[in-house]
Amino acid sequence: MISLTRVKQWFLPVALLILALVLGLGYGPVDLSWRQLLTSIEAPGLPTTSNVIIWDIRLPRLIAAALVGGSLALAGAIMQALFKNPLADPYIIGASSGAGFGAVMVSLLWPASQALSLGAFLGSLGAVFAAYFLAQGQGRVHMLTLILIGYALSLVLGAFTTFAMLADRQTMSQIFAWELGGIHGIGWHHLVWPSVIMTGSAILVFATAPELNAYYLGEEQAHYLGVNVVFTQSWLLILASLLTAMAVYLAGLIGFVGLVIPHIVRRLYGSDHTAMLPLVFFIGAVFLVGADIIAEHVPSVGTVPLGLVSAAIGGPYFIYLLIHTRAVNS
Amino acid sequence: MTTIPLTMDNLSFKWTNNRSIIGPLSGVLSPGHITALIGPNGAGKSTVLRLLGAFLKPLSGTIRYGDQNLSRLSPSARARILTLVPQVLPIGFDLNVRELLSLGTYVHHSWTERIFHPRPLSELDNVIVRLQLQKLVDKPYNQLSGGEAQRALLGMALVQDTPVLLLDEPTAHLDPGHAQTLIAYLKELARVDRKIIVVAYHDLATVGLFADTIWLMDKGQVVINGPAQNILESNKISEIYQTHLTVTQHPVSKRTVILPQDNS
């Protein structure tokens, strides 16, 4: 069964996640006392204002933040191992520009539909799969070709998106707000399908951890080790795209979680995916819940987009990482 | 101890955007033998090796281990028969040597063992002792010297414990001392463990010291193959390498070695 050391490893991240969720419930633009929070936890059914704030506004938002953070971090870990590149992120093969393109298309073609995030989801998934099929050659998909095609596709889609935004300035502000990333106003009804798909995908990713370990050596060596590379790589790309697209659907574009969290976990707990993937999910969740608490109520500014907070924390760490990696490799 | 041979039958390969065809190759590789693929740069040695490793899909022909057709086997069944040791393997992550070696156990563990409770394999410790990796096990792979890295990669393949071992230029980046140690291991793996060993190799001077059989390749074709001595003494060598070479004997072992000409 699961070894004791592994359970011990989970203790801290899970405790932090619970702590962050409780903090998030108690803290926000509307001042609630801890007594009110306790009353709400004891009697969730009463139709009080604090109950509505805690159970229908803050809790779904925090759960969304946790799911988005966990999913992006997990998708990042997959991309980094598959592409043999510790600096890869979930958006690397065109997921973000695809999402932007999808969102713009929806707001141009069906301006009244309010389906911006659904368009983003479909665009994100579509871009990844387009890149995947274009990269197919000689019976298999080469990871480097996939990155290059994903990059080229990103530029093309980005150009289309900019063009469309310039042609219709009304959509511009809407898309811009979405690109900054935010989970404001998420209710329980938004969460049903994403939570099922995200936790389901996450469990399936955990089950593929040994194959991801083999991928540290690249696809050819993984093949010689006995991994079914054709299956593993399409399977993991599908799961990573689903996780990313779902995160985009709920929260827009949030950078740096997928890049930074797998690094922190590798540094703290080692590189073995069987141990590290659940921790990546939990710590990603903690990170984004924490970022959301800050984003919800910055003193004297008010609410700021979650993507900005994530970038403000993750960005400097990423720069530190780049400098550090260079120092090690030279 | 196994006596099952690896058989290539009419094996050929073609890159999609290239007109030239590799092969067709036919032949039998027997246990206890070291076969060296030699030939000028671009002759197709590495391609043949990757074809044998079933990483590249053949245009025609089959590879069989005994009566099993390798292309019909599952990836894990195939990886219990053969594996390939690459020339160099850059890894962008921090893995130590023990973590690298334990990747060789992938094929011997069930899914639940891999995820929850890796069963310790005695092979791992045996290999560490055999290749004298004791001092390196906790060292990051990325900080190893060329010789150490090559030994660690060979170790991973030995943990995988396959009857067929393919090696791509195993001594290309090694100084003579480390090269000699590695060759000694290969000889032992052939003589003692009765493995089928195939090596892509570029050094004419030393290939005769360990290879039992040589396949001489040029432009994707096997020009001649046979016992190492016969091939090295054939005039095809000078023809294919387009230079004059001196064929002589090692003063101690009397094995055939080839030296560059020296007229001065």
PDB file of N, CA, C and O in Angstrom, chain A residues 123-183:
ATOM      1  N   GLY A 123     -11.313  26.816 -28.305  1.00  0.00           N
ATOM      2  CA  GLY A 123     -10.162  27.321 -29.047  1.00  0.00           C
ATOM      3  C   GLY A 123      -8.867  26.714 -28.521  1.00  0.00           C
ATOM      4  O   GLY A 123      -7.987  26.313 -29.291  1.00  0.00           O
ATOM      5  N   SER A 124      -8.786  26.623 -27.205  1.00  0.00           N
ATOM      6  CA  SER A 124      -7.597  26.075 -26.570  1.00  0.00           C
ATOM      7  C   SER A 124      -7.382  24.619 -26.971  1.00  0.00           C
ATOM      8  O   SER A 124      -6.301  24.210 -27.409  1.00  0.00           O
ATOM      9  N   LEU A 125      -8.454  23.838 -26.834  1.00  0.00           N
ATOM     10  CA  LEU A 125      -8.385  22.426 -27.194  1.00  0.00           C
ATOM     11  C   LEU A 125      -8.084  22.261 -28.681  1.00  0.00           C
ATOM     12  O   LEU A 125      -7.249  21.450 -29.081  1.00  0.00           O
ATOM     13  N   GLY A 126      -8.758  23.087 -29.508  1.00  0.00           N
ATOM     14  CA  GLY A 126      -8.581  23.007 -30.954  1.00  0.00           C
ATOM     15  C   GLY A 126      -7.154  23.292 -31.371  1.00  0.00           C
ATOM     16  O   GLY A 126      -6.581  22.576 -32.201  1.00  0.00           O
ATOM     17  N   ALA A 127      -6.542  24.325 -30.763  1.00  0.00           N
ATOM     18  CA  ALA A 127      -5.171  24.697 -31.146  1.00  0.00           C
ATOM     19  C   ALA A 127      -4.198  23.579 -30.809  1.00  0.00           C
ATOM     20  O   ALA A 127      -3.327  23.215 -31.606  1.00  0.00           O
ATOM     21  N   VAL A 128      -4.355  22.985 -29.624  1.00  0.00           N
ATOM     22  CA  VAL A 128      -3.442  21.914 -29.219  1.00  0.00           C
ATOM     23  C   VAL A 128      -3.553  20.723 -30.163  1.00  0.00           C
ATOM     24  O   VAL A 128      -2.554  20.165 -30.623  1.00  0.00           O
ATOM     25  N   PHE A 129      -4.788  20.355 -30.499  1.00  0.00           N
ATOM     26  CA  PHE A 129      -4.955  19.191 -31.372  1.00  0.00           C
ATOM     27  C   PHE A 129      -4.515  19.481 -32.803  1.00  0.00           C
ATOM     28  O   PHE A 129      -3.955  18.618 -33.473  1.00  0.00           O
ATOM     29  N   ALA A 130      -4.734  20.727 -33.252  1.00  0.00           N
ATOM     30  CA  ALA A 130      -4.247  21.094 -34.586  1.00  0.00           C
ATOM     31  C   ALA A 130      -2.729  20.946 -34.624  1.00  0.00           C
ATOM     32  O   ALA A 130      -2.168  20.340 -35.543  1.00  0.00           O
ATOM     33  N   ALA A 131      -2.049  21.462 -33.584  1.00  0.00           N
ATOM     34  CA  ALA A 131      -0.593  21.359 -33.536  1.00  0.00           C
ATOM     35  C   ALA A 131      -0.179  19.891 -33.517  1.00  0.00           C
ATOM     36  O   ALA A 131       0.761  19.479 -34.200  1.00  0.00           O
ATOM     37  N   TYR A 132      -0.903  19.091 -32.747  1.00  0.00           N
ATOM     38  CA  TYR A 132      -0.558  17.683 -32.606  1.00  0.00           C
ATOM     39  C   TYR A 132      -0.664  16.952 -33.942  1.00  0.00           C
ATOM     40  O   TYR A 132       0.230  16.192 -34.330  1.00  0.00           O
ATOM     41  N   PHE A 133      -1.745  17.215 -34.690  1.00  0.00           N
ATOM     42  CA  PHE A 133      -1.908  16.486 -35.947  1.00  0.00           C
ATOM     43  C   PHE A 133      -0.973  17.007 -37.026  1.00  0.00           C
ATOM     44  O   PHE A 133      -0.492  16.248 -37.850  1.00  0.00           O
ATOM     45  N   LEU A 134      -0.669  18.316 -36.985  1.00  0.00           N
ATOM     46  CA  LEU A 134       0.283  18.844 -37.963  1.00  0.00           C
ATOM     47  C   LEU A 134       1.689  18.300 -37.717  1.00  0.00           C
ATOM     48  O   LEU A 134       2.485  18.184 -38.635  1.00  0.00           O
ATOM     49  N   ALA A 135       1.979  17.957 -36.454  1.00  0.00           N
ATOM     50  CA  ALA A 135       3.331  17.500 -36.120  1.00  0.00           C
ATOM     51  C   ALA A 135       3.531  16.017 -36.417  1.00  0.00           C
ATOM     52  O   ALA A 135       4.598  15.479 -36.195  1.00  0.00           O
ATOM     53  N   GLN A 136       2.493  15.365 -36.910  1.00  0.00           N
ATOM     54  CA  GLN A 136       2.609  13.939 -37.148  1.00  0.00           C
ATOM     55  C   GLN A 136       3.422  13.669 -38.415  1.00  0.00           C
ATOM     56  O   GLN A 136       3.172  14.245 -39.449  1.00  0.00           O
ATOM     57  N   GLY A 137       4.415  12.801 -38.286  1.00  0.00           N
ATOM     58  CA  GLY A 137       5.212  12.452 -39.447  1.00  0.00           C
ATOM     59  C   GLY A 137       5.916  11.138 -39.205  1.00  0.00           C
ATOM     60  O   GLY A 137       6.267  10.830 -38.073  1.00  0.00           O
ATOM     61  N   GLN A 138       6.083  10.340 -40.207  1.00  0.00           N
ATOM     62  CA  GLN A 138       6.778   9.055 -40.108  1.00  0.00           C
ATOM     63  C   GLN A 138       6.181   8.193 -38.986  1.00  0.00           C
ATOM     64  O   GLN A 138       6.878   7.525 -38.231  1.00  0.00           O
ATOM     65  N   GLY A 139       4.845   8.267 -38.857  1.00  0.00           N
ATOM     66  CA  GLY A 139       4.168   7.374 -37.927  1.00  0.00           C
ATOM     67  C   GLY A 139       4.210   7.797 -36.479  1.00  0.00           C
ATOM     68  O   GLY A 139       3.625   7.158 -35.636  1.00  0.00           O
ATOM     69  N   ARG A 140       4.916   8.886 -36.174  1.00  0.00           N
ATOM     70  CA  ARG A 140       4.915   9.313 -34.775  1.00  0.00           C
ATOM     71  C   ARG A 140       5.034  10.824 -34.698  1.00  0.00           C
ATOM     72  O   ARG A 140       5.356  11.490 -35.674  1.00  0.00           O
ATOM     73  N   VAL A 141       4.743  11.359 -33.496  1.00  0.00           N
ATOM     74  CA  VAL A 141       4.818  12.800 -33.299  1.00  0.00           C
ATOM     75  C   VAL A 141       6.121  13.147 -32.607  1.00  0.00           C
ATOM     76  O   VAL A 141       6.435  12.611 -31.552  1.00  0.00           O
ATOM     77  N   HIS A 142       6.908  14.003 -33.242  1.00  0.00           N
ATOM     78  CA  HIS A 142       8.153  14.407 -32.611  1.00  0.00           C
ATOM     79  C   HIS A 142       7.905  15.613 -31.726  1.00  0.00           C
ATOM     80  O   HIS A 142       7.283  16.573 -32.144  1.00  0.00           O
ATOM     81  N   MET A 143       8.417  15.519 -30.501  1.00  0.00           N
ATOM     82  CA  MET A 143       8.107  16.539 -29.513  1.00  0.00           C
ATOM     83  C   MET A 143       8.641  17.910 -29.916  1.00  0.00           C
ATOM     84  O   MET A 143       7.983  18.914 -29.724  1.00  0.00           O
ATOM     85  N   LEU A 144       9.825  17.964 -30.529  1.00  0.00           N
ATOM     86  CA  LEU A 144      10.393  19.251 -30.921  1.00  0.00           C
ATOM     87  C   LEU A 144       9.557  19.881 -32.035  1.00  0.00           C
ATOM     88  O   LEU A 144       9.240  21.075 -31.997  1.00  0.00           O
ATOM     89  N   THR A 145       9.177  19.055 -33.039  1.00  0.00           N
ATOM     90  CA  THR A 145       8.321  19.559 -34.120  1.00  0.00           C
ATOM     91  C   THR A 145       7.024  20.108 -33.540  1.00  0.00           C
ATOM     92  O   THR A 145       6.520  21.145 -33.970  1.00  0.00           O
ATOM     93  N   LEU A 146       6.495  19.407 -32.546  1.00  0.00           N
ATOM     94  CA  LEU A 146       5.239  19.828 -31.932  1.00  0.00           C
ATOM     95  C   LEU A 146       5.374  21.210 -31.298  1.00  0.00           C
ATOM     96  O   LEU A 146       4.508  22.073 -31.479  1.00  0.00           O
ATOM     97  N   ILE A 147       6.478  21.442 -30.594  1.00  0.00           N
ATOM     98  CA  ILE A 147       6.689  22.752 -29.975  1.00  0.00           C
ATOM     99  C   ILE A 147       6.777  23.838 -31.055  1.00  0.00           C
ATOM    100  O   ILE A 147       6.166  24.897 -30.943  1.00  0.00           O
ATOM    101  N   LEU A 148       7.534  23.540 -32.127  1.00  0.00           N
ATOM    102  CA  LEU A 148       7.731  24.548 -33.174  1.00  0.00           C
ATOM    103  C   LEU A 148       6.416  24.851 -33.885  1.00  0.00           C
ATOM    104  O   LEU A 148       6.090  26.011 -34.145  1.00  0.00           O
ATOM    105  N   ILE A 149       5.654  23.805 -34.187  1.00  0.00           N
ATOM    106  CA  ILE A 149       4.364  24.027 -34.848  1.00  0.00           C
ATOM    107  C   ILE A 149       3.419  24.768 -33.909  1.00  0.00           C
ATOM    108  O   ILE A 149       2.699  25.682 -34.322  1.00  0.00           O
ATOM    109  N   GLY A 150       3.450  24.390 -32.629  1.00  0.00           N
ATOM    110  CA  GLY A 150       2.617  25.084 -31.643  1.00  0.00           C
ATOM    111  C   GLY A 150       2.961  26.557 -31.590  1.00  0.00           C
ATOM    112  O   GLY A 150       2.083  27.422 -31.538  1.00  0.00           O
ATOM    113  N   TYR A 151       4.252  26.859 -31.662  1.00  0.00           N
ATOM    114  CA  TYR A 151       4.700  28.245 -31.623  1.00  0.00           C
ATOM    115  C   TYR A 151       4.235  29.009 -32.857  1.00  0.00           C
ATOM    116  O   TYR A 151       3.702  30.124 -32.758  1.00  0.00           O
ATOM    117  N   ALA A 152       4.423  28.378 -34.022  1.00  0.00           N
ATOM    118  CA  ALA A 152       4.002  29.026 -35.277  1.00  0.00           C
ATOM    119  C   ALA A 152       2.499  29.273 -35.264  1.00  0.00           C
ATOM    120  O   ALA A 152       2.018  30.354 -35.627  1.00  0.00           O
ATOM    121  N   LEU A 153       1.755  28.268 -34.816  1.00  0.00           N
ATOM    122  CA  LEU A 153       0.307  28.377 -34.745  1.00  0.00           C
ATOM    123  C   LEU A 153      -0.106  29.510 -33.794  1.00  0.00           C
ATOM    124  O   LEU A 153      -1.030  30.264 -34.058  1.00  0.00           O
ATOM    125  N   SER A 154       0.637  29.631 -32.679  1.00  0.00           N
ATOM    126  CA  SER A 154       0.366  30.703 -31.711  1.00  0.00           C
ATOM    127  C   SER A 154       0.474  32.060 -32.375  1.00  0.00           C
ATOM    128  O   SER A 154      -0.362  32.940 -32.161  1.00  0.00           O
ATOM    129  N   LEU A 155       1.537  32.234 -33.186  1.00  0.00           N
ATOM    130  CA  LEU A 155       1.752  33.526 -33.842  1.00  0.00           C
ATOM    131  C   LEU A 155       0.608  33.829 -34.802  1.00  0.00           C
ATOM    132  O   LEU A 155       0.083  34.946 -34.831  1.00  0.00           O
ATOM    133  N   VAL A 156       0.203  32.816 -35.572  1.00  0.00           N
ATOM    134  CA  VAL A 156      -0.864  33.017 -36.548  1.00  0.00           C
ATOM    135  C   VAL A 156      -2.177  33.361 -35.837  1.00  0.00           C
ATOM    136  O   VAL A 156      -2.853  34.349 -36.163  1.00  0.00           O
ATOM    137  N   LEU A 157      -2.518  32.553 -34.832  1.00  0.00           N
ATOM    138  CA  LEU A 157      -3.768  32.792 -34.103  1.00  0.00           C
ATOM    139  C   LEU A 157      -3.730  34.135 -33.387  1.00  0.00           C
ATOM    140  O   LEU A 157      -4.723  34.856 -33.345  1.00  0.00           O
ATOM    141  N   GLY A 158      -2.555  34.472 -32.815  1.00  0.00           N
ATOM    142  CA  GLY A 158      -2.398  35.755 -32.127  1.00  0.00           C
ATOM    143  C   GLY A 158      -2.632  36.914 -33.074  1.00  0.00           C
ATOM    144  O   GLY A 158      -3.282  37.904 -32.718  1.00  0.00           O
ATOM    145  N   ALA A 159      -2.134  36.774 -34.311  1.00  0.00           N
ATOM    146  CA  ALA A 159      -2.317  37.824 -35.310  1.00  0.00           C
ATOM    147  C   ALA A 159      -3.796  37.987 -35.639  1.00  0.00           C
ATOM    148  O   ALA A 159      -4.321  39.104 -35.704  1.00  0.00           O
ATOM    149  N   PHE A 160      -4.496  36.856 -35.835  1.00  0.00           N
ATOM    150  CA  PHE A 160      -5.935  36.894 -36.101  1.00  0.00           C
ATOM    151  C   PHE A 160      -6.677  37.588 -34.955  1.00  0.00           C
ATOM    152  O   PHE A 160      -7.545  38.431 -35.181  1.00  0.00           O
ATOM    153  N   THR A 161      -6.296  37.202 -33.728  1.00  0.00           N
ATOM    154  CA  THR A 161      -6.972  37.746 -32.554  1.00  0.00           C
ATOM    155  C   THR A 161      -6.789  39.257 -32.477  1.00  0.00           C
ATOM    156  O   THR A 161      -7.749  40.015 -32.286  1.00  0.00           O
ATOM    157  N   THR A 162      -5.558  39.711 -32.661  1.00  0.00           N
ATOM    158  CA  THR A 162      -5.279  41.148 -32.608  1.00  0.00           C
ATOM    159  C   THR A 162      -6.055  41.884 -33.692  1.00  0.00           C
ATOM    160  O   THR A 162      -6.650  42.942 -33.450  1.00  0.00           O
ATOM    161  N   PHE A 163      -6.058  41.303 -34.889  1.00  0.00           N
ATOM    162  CA  PHE A 163      -6.769  41.910 -36.003  1.00  0.00           C
ATOM    163  C   PHE A 163      -8.255  42.070 -35.673  1.00  0.00           C
ATOM    164  O   PHE A 163      -8.832  43.145 -35.846  1.00  0.00           O
ATOM    165  N   ALA A 164      -8.839  40.984 -35.153  1.00  0.00           N
ATOM    166  CA  ALA A 164     -10.265  41.016 -34.827  1.00  0.00           C
ATOM    167  C   ALA A 164     -10.552  42.041 -33.728  1.00  0.00           C
ATOM    168  O   ALA A 164     -11.554  42.748 -33.765  1.00  0.00           O
ATOM    169  N   MET A 165      -9.641  42.107 -32.751  1.00  0.00           N
ATOM    170  CA  MET A 165      -9.853  43.051 -31.665  1.00  0.00           C
ATOM    171  C   MET A 165      -9.766  44.486 -32.144  1.00  0.00           C
ATOM    172  O   MET A 165     -10.518  45.359 -31.690  1.00  0.00           O
ATOM    173  N   LEU A 166      -8.843  44.746 -33.084  1.00  0.00           N
ATOM    174  CA  LEU A 166      -8.700  46.105 -33.603  1.00  0.00           C
ATOM    175  C   LEU A 166      -9.915  46.490 -34.433  1.00  0.00           C
ATOM    176  O   LEU A 166     -10.335  47.648 -34.457  1.00  0.00           O
ATOM    177  N   ALA A 167     -10.489  45.500 -35.125  1.00  0.00           N
ATOM    178  CA  ALA A 167     -11.634  45.774 -35.973  1.00  0.00           C
ATOM    179  C   ALA A 167     -12.868  46.099 -35.133  1.00  0.00           C
ATOM    180  O   ALA A 167     -13.761  46.812 -35.558  1.00  0.00           O
ATOM    181  N   ASP A 168     -12.927  45.569 -33.928  1.00  0.00           N
ATOM    182  CA  ASP A 168     -14.107  45.786 -33.095  1.00  0.00           C
ATOM    183  C   ASP A 168     -13.666  46.134 -31.677  1.00  0.00           C
ATOM    184  O   ASP A 168     -13.378  45.259 -30.875  1.00  0.00           O
ATOM    185  N   ARG A 169     -13.603  47.429 -31.402  1.00  0.00           N
ATOM    186  CA  ARG A 169     -13.020  47.860 -30.126  1.00  0.00           C
ATOM    187  C   ARG A 169     -13.871  47.477 -28.924  1.00  0.00           C
ATOM    188  O   ARG A 169     -13.383  47.418 -27.809  1.00  0.00           O
ATOM    189  N   GLN A 170     -15.134  47.221 -29.170  1.00  0.00           N
ATOM    190  CA  GLN A 170     -16.002  46.825 -28.065  1.00  0.00           C
ATOM    191  C   GLN A 170     -15.517  45.524 -27.420  1.00  0.00           C
ATOM    192  O   GLN A 170     -15.446  45.404 -26.201  1.00  0.00           O
ATOM    193  N   THR A 171     -15.164  44.556 -28.288  1.00  0.00           N
ATOM    194  CA  THR A 171     -14.723  43.265 -27.748  1.00  0.00           C
ATOM    195  C   THR A 171     -13.360  43.390 -27.077  1.00  0.00           C
ATOM    196  O   THR A 171     -13.016  42.595 -26.228  1.00  0.00           O
ATOM    197  N   MET A 172     -12.616  44.418 -27.476  1.00  0.00           N
ATOM    198  CA  MET A 172     -11.245  44.527 -27.013  1.00  0.00           C
ATOM    199  C   MET A 172     -11.160  44.533 -25.487  1.00  0.00           C
ATOM    200  O   MET A 172     -10.407  43.771 -24.890  1.00  0.00           O
ATOM    201  N   SER A 173     -11.986  45.377 -24.845  1.00  0.00           N
ATOM    202  CA  SER A 173     -11.876  45.498 -23.394  1.00  0.00           C
ATOM    203  C   SER A 173     -12.313  44.205 -22.719  1.00  0.00           C
ATOM    204  O   SER A 173     -11.729  43.766 -21.730  1.00  0.00           O
ATOM    205  N   GLN A 174     -13.345  43.583 -23.320  1.00  0.00           N
ATOM    206  CA  GLN A 174     -13.842  42.326 -22.778  1.00  0.00           C
ATOM    207  C   GLN A 174     -12.737  41.253 -22.806  1.00  0.00           C
ATOM    208  O   GLN A 174     -12.478  40.577 -21.807  1.00  0.00           O
ATOM    209  N   ILE A 175     -12.085  41.106 -23.959  1.00  0.00           N
ATOM    210  CA  ILE A 175     -11.033  40.107 -24.123  1.00  0.00           C
ATOM    211  C   ILE A 175      -9.855  40.450 -23.223  1.00  0.00           C
ATOM    212  O   ILE A 175      -9.247  39.573 -22.599  1.00  0.00           O
ATOM    213  N   PHE A 176      -9.561  41.732 -23.150  1.00  0.00           N
ATOM    214  CA  PHE A 176      -8.417  42.151 -22.338  1.00  0.00           C
ATOM    215  C   PHE A 176      -8.612  41.742 -20.879  1.00  0.00           C
ATOM    216  O   PHE A 176      -7.726  41.160 -20.263  1.00  0.00           O
ATOM    217  N   ALA A 177      -9.834  42.009 -20.362  1.00  0.00           N
ATOM    218  CA  ALA A 177     -10.132  41.636 -18.976  1.00  0.00           C
ATOM    219  C   ALA A 177      -9.984  40.128 -18.792  1.00  0.00           C
ATOM    220  O   ALA A 177      -9.434  39.655 -17.805  1.00  0.00           O
ATOM    221  N   TRP A 178     -10.443  39.391 -19.781  1.00  0.00           N
ATOM    222  CA  TRP A 178     -10.383  37.938 -19.711  1.00  0.00           C
ATOM    223  C   TRP A 178      -8.935  37.446 -19.729  1.00  0.00           C
ATOM    224  O   TRP A 178      -8.551  36.511 -19.025  1.00  0.00           O
ATOM    225  N   GLU A 179      -8.111  38.098 -20.545  1.00  0.00           N
ATOM    226  CA  GLU A 179      -6.711  37.675 -20.652  1.00  0.00           C
ATOM    227  C   GLU A 179      -5.940  37.888 -19.358  1.00  0.00           C
ATOM    228  O   GLU A 179      -4.939  37.233 -19.112  1.00  0.00           O
ATOM    229  N   LEU A 180      -6.386  38.835 -18.546  1.00  0.00           N
ATOM    230  CA  LEU A 180      -5.698  39.061 -17.282  1.00  0.00           C
ATOM    231  C   LEU A 180      -5.981  37.957 -16.282  1.00  0.00           C
ATOM    232  O   LEU A 180      -5.276  37.803 -15.292  1.00  0.00           O
ATOM    233  N   GLY A 181      -7.010  37.195 -16.533  1.00  0.00           N
ATOM    234  CA  GLY A 181      -7.296  36.062 -15.673  1.00  0.00           C
ATOM    235  C   GLY A 181      -8.056  36.449 -14.427  1.00  0.00           C
ATOM    236  O   GLY A 181      -7.638  37.324 -13.678  1.00  0.00           O
ATOM    237  N   GLY A 182      -9.174  35.811 -14.186  1.00  0.00           N
ATOM    238  CA  GLY A 182      -9.937  36.124 -12.982  1.00  0.00           C
ATOM    239  C   GLY A 182     -11.033  35.106 -12.765  1.00  0.00           C
ATOM    240  O   GLY A 182     -11.490  34.460 -13.714  1.00  0.00           O
ATOM    241  N   ILE A 183     -11.407  34.927 -11.509  1.00  0.00           N
ATOM    242  CA  ILE A 183     -12.468  33.969 -11.229  1.00  0.00           C
ATOM    243  C   ILE A 183     -13.575  34.653 -10.465  1.00  0.00           C
ATOM    244  O   ILE A 183     -14.286  34.038  -9.692  1.00  0.00           O
TER     245      ILE A 183
END
